Short mmCIF file of C-alpha atoms in Angstrom, two decimals:
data_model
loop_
_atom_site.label_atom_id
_atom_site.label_comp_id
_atom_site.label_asym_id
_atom_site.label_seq_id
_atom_site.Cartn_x
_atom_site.Cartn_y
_atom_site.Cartn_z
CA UNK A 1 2.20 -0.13 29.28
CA UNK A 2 4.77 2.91 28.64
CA UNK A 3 2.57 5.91 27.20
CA UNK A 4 4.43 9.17 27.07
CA UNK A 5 3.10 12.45 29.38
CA UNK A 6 2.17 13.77 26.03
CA UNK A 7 0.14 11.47 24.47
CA UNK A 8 -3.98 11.69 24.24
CA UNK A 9 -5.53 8.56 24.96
CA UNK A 10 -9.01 8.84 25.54
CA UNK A 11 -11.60 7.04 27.48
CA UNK A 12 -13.06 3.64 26.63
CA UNK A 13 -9.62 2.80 24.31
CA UNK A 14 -8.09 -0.86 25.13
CA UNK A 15 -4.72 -0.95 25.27
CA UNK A 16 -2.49 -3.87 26.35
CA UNK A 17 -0.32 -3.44 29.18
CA UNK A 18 3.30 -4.50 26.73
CA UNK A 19 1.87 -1.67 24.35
CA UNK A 20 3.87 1.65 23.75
CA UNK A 21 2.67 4.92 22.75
CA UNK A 22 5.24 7.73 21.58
CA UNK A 23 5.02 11.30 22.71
CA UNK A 24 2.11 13.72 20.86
CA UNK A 25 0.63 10.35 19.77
CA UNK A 26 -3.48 10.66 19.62
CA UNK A 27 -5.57 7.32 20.41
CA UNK A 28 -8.93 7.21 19.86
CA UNK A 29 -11.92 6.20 22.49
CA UNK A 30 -13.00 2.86 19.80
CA UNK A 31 -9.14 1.86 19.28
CA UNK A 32 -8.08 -1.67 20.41
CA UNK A 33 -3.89 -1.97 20.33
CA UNK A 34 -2.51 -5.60 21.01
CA UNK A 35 0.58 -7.31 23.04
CA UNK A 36 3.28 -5.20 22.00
CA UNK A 37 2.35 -2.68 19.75
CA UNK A 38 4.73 0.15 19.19
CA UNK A 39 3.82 3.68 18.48
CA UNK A 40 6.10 6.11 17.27
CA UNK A 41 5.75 9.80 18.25
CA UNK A 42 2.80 11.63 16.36
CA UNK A 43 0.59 8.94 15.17
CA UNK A 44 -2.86 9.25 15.61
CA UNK A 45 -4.86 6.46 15.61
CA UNK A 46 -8.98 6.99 15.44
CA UNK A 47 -12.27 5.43 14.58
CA UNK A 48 -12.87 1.36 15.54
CA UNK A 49 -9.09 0.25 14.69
CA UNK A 50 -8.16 -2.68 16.18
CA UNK A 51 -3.69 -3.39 15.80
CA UNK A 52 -2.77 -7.14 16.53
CA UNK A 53 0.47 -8.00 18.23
CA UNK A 54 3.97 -6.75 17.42
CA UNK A 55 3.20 -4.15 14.98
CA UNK A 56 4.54 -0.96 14.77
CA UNK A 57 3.48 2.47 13.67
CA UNK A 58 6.04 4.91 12.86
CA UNK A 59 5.52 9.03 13.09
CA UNK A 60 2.49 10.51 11.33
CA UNK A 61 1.29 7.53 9.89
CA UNK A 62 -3.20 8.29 10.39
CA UNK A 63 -4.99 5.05 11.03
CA UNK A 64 -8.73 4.46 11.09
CA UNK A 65 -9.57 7.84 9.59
CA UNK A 66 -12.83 8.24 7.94
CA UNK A 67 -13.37 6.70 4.07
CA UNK A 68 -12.95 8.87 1.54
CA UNK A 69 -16.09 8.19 0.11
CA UNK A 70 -18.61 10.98 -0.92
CA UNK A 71 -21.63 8.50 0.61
CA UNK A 72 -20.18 8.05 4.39
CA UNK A 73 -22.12 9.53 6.84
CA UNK A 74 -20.25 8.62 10.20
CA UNK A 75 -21.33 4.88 9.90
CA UNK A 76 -19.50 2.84 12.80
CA UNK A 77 -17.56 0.71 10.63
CA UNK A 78 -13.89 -0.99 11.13
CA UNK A 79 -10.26 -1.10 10.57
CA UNK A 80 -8.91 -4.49 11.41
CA UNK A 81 -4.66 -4.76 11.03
CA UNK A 82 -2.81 -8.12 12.19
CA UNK A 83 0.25 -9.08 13.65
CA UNK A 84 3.96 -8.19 12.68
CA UNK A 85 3.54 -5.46 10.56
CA UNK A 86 5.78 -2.46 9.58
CA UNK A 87 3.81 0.67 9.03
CA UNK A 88 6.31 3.37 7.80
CA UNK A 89 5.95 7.40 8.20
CA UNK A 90 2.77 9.14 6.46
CA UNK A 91 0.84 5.86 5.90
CA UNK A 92 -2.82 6.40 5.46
CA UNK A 93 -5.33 3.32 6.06
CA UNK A 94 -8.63 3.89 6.17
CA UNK A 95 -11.85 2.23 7.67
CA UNK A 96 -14.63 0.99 5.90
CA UNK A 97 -17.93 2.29 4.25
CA UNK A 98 -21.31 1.35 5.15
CA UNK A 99 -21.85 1.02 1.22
CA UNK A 100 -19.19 -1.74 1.40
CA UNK A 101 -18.65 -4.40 3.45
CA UNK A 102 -17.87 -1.92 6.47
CA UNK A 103 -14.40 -3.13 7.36
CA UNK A 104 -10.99 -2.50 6.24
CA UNK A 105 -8.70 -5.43 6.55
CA UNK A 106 -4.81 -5.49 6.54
CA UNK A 107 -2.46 -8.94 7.37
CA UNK A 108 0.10 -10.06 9.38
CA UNK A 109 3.63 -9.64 8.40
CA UNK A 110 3.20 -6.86 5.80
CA UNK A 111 5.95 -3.73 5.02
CA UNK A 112 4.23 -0.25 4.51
CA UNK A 113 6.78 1.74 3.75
CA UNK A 114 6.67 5.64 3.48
CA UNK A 115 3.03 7.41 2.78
CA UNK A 116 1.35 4.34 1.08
CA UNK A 117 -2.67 4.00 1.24
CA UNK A 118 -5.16 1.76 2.05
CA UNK A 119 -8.52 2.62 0.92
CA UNK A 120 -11.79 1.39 2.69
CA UNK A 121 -13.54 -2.04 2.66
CA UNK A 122 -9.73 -3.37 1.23
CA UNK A 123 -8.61 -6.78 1.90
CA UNK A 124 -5.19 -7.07 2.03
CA UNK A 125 -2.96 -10.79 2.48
CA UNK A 126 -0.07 -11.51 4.39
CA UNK A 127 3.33 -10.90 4.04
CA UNK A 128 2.49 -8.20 1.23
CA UNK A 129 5.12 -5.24 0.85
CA UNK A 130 4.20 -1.37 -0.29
CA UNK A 131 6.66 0.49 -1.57
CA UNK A 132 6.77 4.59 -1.07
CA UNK A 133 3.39 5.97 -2.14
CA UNK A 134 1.66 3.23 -3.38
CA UNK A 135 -2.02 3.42 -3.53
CA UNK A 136 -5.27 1.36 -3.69
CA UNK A 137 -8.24 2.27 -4.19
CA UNK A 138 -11.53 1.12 -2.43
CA UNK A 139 -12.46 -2.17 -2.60
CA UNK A 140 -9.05 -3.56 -3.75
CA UNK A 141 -8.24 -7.07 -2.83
CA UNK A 142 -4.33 -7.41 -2.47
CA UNK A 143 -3.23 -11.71 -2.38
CA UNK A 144 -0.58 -12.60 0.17
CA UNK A 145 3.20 -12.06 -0.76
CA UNK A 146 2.15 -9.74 -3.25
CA UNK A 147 4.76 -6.49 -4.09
CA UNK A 148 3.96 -3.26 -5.19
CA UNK A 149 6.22 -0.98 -6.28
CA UNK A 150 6.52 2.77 -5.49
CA UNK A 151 4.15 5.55 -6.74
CA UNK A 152 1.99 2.89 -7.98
CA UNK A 153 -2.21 2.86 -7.97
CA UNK A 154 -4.45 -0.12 -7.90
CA UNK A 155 -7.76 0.98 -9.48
CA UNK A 156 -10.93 0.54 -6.88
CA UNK A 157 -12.44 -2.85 -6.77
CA UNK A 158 -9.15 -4.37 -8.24
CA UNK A 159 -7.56 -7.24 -7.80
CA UNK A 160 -3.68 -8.15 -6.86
CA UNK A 161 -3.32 -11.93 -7.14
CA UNK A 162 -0.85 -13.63 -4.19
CA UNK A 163 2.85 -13.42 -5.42
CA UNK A 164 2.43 -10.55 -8.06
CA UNK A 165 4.70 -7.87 -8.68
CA UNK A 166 3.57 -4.43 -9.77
CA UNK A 167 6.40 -2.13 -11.23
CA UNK A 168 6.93 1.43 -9.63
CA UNK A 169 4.63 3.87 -11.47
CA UNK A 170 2.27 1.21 -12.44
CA UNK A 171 -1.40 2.31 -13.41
CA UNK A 172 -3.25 -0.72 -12.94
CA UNK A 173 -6.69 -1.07 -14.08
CA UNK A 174 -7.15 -4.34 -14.65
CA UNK A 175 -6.83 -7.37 -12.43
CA UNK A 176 -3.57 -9.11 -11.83
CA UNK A 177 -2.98 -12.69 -11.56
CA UNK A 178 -1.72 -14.50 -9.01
CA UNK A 179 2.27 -14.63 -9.71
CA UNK A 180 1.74 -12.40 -13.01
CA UNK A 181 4.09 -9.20 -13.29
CA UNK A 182 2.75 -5.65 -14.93
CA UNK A 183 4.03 -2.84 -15.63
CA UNK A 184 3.65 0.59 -17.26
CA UNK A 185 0.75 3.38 -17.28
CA UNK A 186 -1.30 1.81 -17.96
CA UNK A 187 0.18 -1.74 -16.80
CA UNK A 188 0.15 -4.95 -18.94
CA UNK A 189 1.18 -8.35 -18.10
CA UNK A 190 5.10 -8.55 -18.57
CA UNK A 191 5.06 -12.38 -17.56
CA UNK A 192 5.73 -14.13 -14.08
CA UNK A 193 7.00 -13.18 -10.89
CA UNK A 194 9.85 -15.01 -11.40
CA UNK A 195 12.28 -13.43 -9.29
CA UNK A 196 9.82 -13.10 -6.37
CA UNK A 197 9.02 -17.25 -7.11
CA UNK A 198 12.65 -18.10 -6.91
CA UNK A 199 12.91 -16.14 -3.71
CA UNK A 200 10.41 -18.26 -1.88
CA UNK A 201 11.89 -21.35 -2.85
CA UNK A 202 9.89 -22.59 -5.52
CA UNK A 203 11.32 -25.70 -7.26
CA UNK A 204 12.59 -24.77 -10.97
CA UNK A 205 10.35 -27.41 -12.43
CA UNK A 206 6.87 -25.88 -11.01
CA UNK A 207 8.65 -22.40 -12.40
CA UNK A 208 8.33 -24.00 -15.68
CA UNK A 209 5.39 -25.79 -15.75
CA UNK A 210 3.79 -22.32 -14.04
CA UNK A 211 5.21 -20.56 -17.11
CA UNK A 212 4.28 -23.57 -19.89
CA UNK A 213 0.78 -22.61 -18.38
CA UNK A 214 0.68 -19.02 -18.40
CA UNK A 215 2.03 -18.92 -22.35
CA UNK A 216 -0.96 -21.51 -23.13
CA UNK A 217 -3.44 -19.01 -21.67
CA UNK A 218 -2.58 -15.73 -23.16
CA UNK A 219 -0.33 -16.78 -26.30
CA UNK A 220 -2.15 -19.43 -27.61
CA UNK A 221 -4.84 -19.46 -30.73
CA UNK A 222 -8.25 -20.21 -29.59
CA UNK A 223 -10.48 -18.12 -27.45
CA UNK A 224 -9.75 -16.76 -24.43
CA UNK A 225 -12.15 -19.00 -22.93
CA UNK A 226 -10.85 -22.05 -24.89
CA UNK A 227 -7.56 -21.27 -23.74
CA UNK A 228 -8.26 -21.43 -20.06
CA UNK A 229 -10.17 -24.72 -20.36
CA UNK A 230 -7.50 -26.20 -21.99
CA UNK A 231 -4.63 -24.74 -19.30
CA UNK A 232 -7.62 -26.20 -16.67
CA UNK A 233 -7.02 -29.78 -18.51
CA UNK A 234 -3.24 -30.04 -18.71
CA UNK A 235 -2.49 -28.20 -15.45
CA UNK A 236 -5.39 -28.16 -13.23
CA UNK A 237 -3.96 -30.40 -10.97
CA UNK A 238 -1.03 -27.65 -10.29
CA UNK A 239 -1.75 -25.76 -7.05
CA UNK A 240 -0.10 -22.73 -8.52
CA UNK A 241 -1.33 -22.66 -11.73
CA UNK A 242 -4.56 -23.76 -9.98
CA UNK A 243 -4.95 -20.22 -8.50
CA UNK A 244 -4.45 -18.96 -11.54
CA UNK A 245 -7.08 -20.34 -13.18
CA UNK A 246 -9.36 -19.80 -10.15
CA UNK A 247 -8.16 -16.20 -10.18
CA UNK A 248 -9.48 -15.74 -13.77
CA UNK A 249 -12.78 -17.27 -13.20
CA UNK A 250 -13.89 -15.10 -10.38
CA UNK A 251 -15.28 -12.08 -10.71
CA UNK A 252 -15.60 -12.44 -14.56
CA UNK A 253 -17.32 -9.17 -14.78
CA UNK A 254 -13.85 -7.60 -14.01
CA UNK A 255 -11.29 -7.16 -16.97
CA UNK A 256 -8.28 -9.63 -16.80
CA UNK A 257 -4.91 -7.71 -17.57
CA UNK A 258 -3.28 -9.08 -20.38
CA UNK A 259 0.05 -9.27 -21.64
CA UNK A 260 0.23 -6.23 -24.99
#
């Protein structure tokens, strides 16, 4: 492993031998870094944080720092990032509480860009991008592919569905659907993710149908819940619109952002 003269690295820390750790760089004794991992200069890394393979941390980005949570009382509890990801100057993730499920959790293949935030006992997908100062709360669950934009804050115990796009500046309050795009202060639907669908390939007809499906939910006449059964009917058998619906049964006791 290459660890510069100047870096802290205390006892009882495992660090793979392909790591490397940047000058003034601070490692804590209950840190586990994988194959590869890159450290910039200045990055202090503390609590139980484990980093999977191939990620790197850029300068002053604080991982595994305590929860910000008035109830934590120097509980033992985790950090957990995957493989692949990009974690940009300033970022702030933070382990869990012992009032929640006592572990943070980040995915592979995710883009933090500059001073975004990752509150305790989050669970955040694969692939996802944050923009400059994005924020979530505790307790937010972020789906895979999902994008949010810059400056904006995911209320705690929130949910992002997988392939939704929040708008810089957002306020969101409300859960997200999966492929659903909000924005504003505070954020309402705006429609789908279409861009971010035609990105990854999705075939124009299951862009349609996913769209013939979302209008049916929240434009149509009946009930709410009359709506969704009859989206369930005529396009259950769509995998995408199939989270969707899934998406907005869970958790019913949270409020489902709406289009205005």
């Amino acid at each position: 492993m290459t660890v510069h003269p100047t870096a802290i690295v205390e006892d009882g820390a495992s660090i793979d031998e392909s790591a490397s750790i940047g000058a003034y760089c601070f490692i804590g004794s209950k840190v586990a870094l994988g194959p590869g991992v890159v450290l910039h200069p200045h990055v202090s890394i503390a609590g139980r944080t484990e980093i999977g393979e191939g990620t790197v941390v850029h300068s002053f980005a604080s991982l595994g720092g305590p929860p910000q949570h008035l109830g934590y009382r120097g509980e033992d509890t985790r950090l957990v990032i995957g493989r692949n990801n990009v974690i940009r100057e300033h970022v702030t993730m933070n382990i869990g509480a012992a009032a929640g499920e006592g572990v943070t959790r980040v995915g592979d293949d995710g883009f933090y860009m500059t001073a975004c935030h990752v509150g305790h006992d989050c669970v955040v997908g694969d692939h996802v991008i944050m923009a400059n100062c994005a924020t979530l709360g505790g307790h937010v669950v972020v789906g895979d592919y999902a994008f949010l934009g810059g400056l904006c804050a995911i209320h705690q115990h929130g949910r992002i569905g997988a392939h939704a796009f929040i708008g810089g500046g957002a306020a969101v309050v409300t859960d997200v659907i999966p492929y659903g795009s909000a924005f504003g202060n505070h954020a309402a639907l705006a429609g789908l993710n279409v861009i971010g669908m035609k990105r990854r390939g999705m075939p124009r007809k299951t862009i349609h149908d996913l769209r013939a499906a979302y209008k049916l939910i929240f434009f149509g006449e009946a009930t709410f819940q009359e709506r969704l059964a009859e989206a369930e009917t005529r396009y259950g058998a769509m995998p995408e619109a199939r989270q969707i619906l899934d998406f907005a049964k869970a958790r019913a006791h949270r409020p489902l952002m709406t289009p205005r």
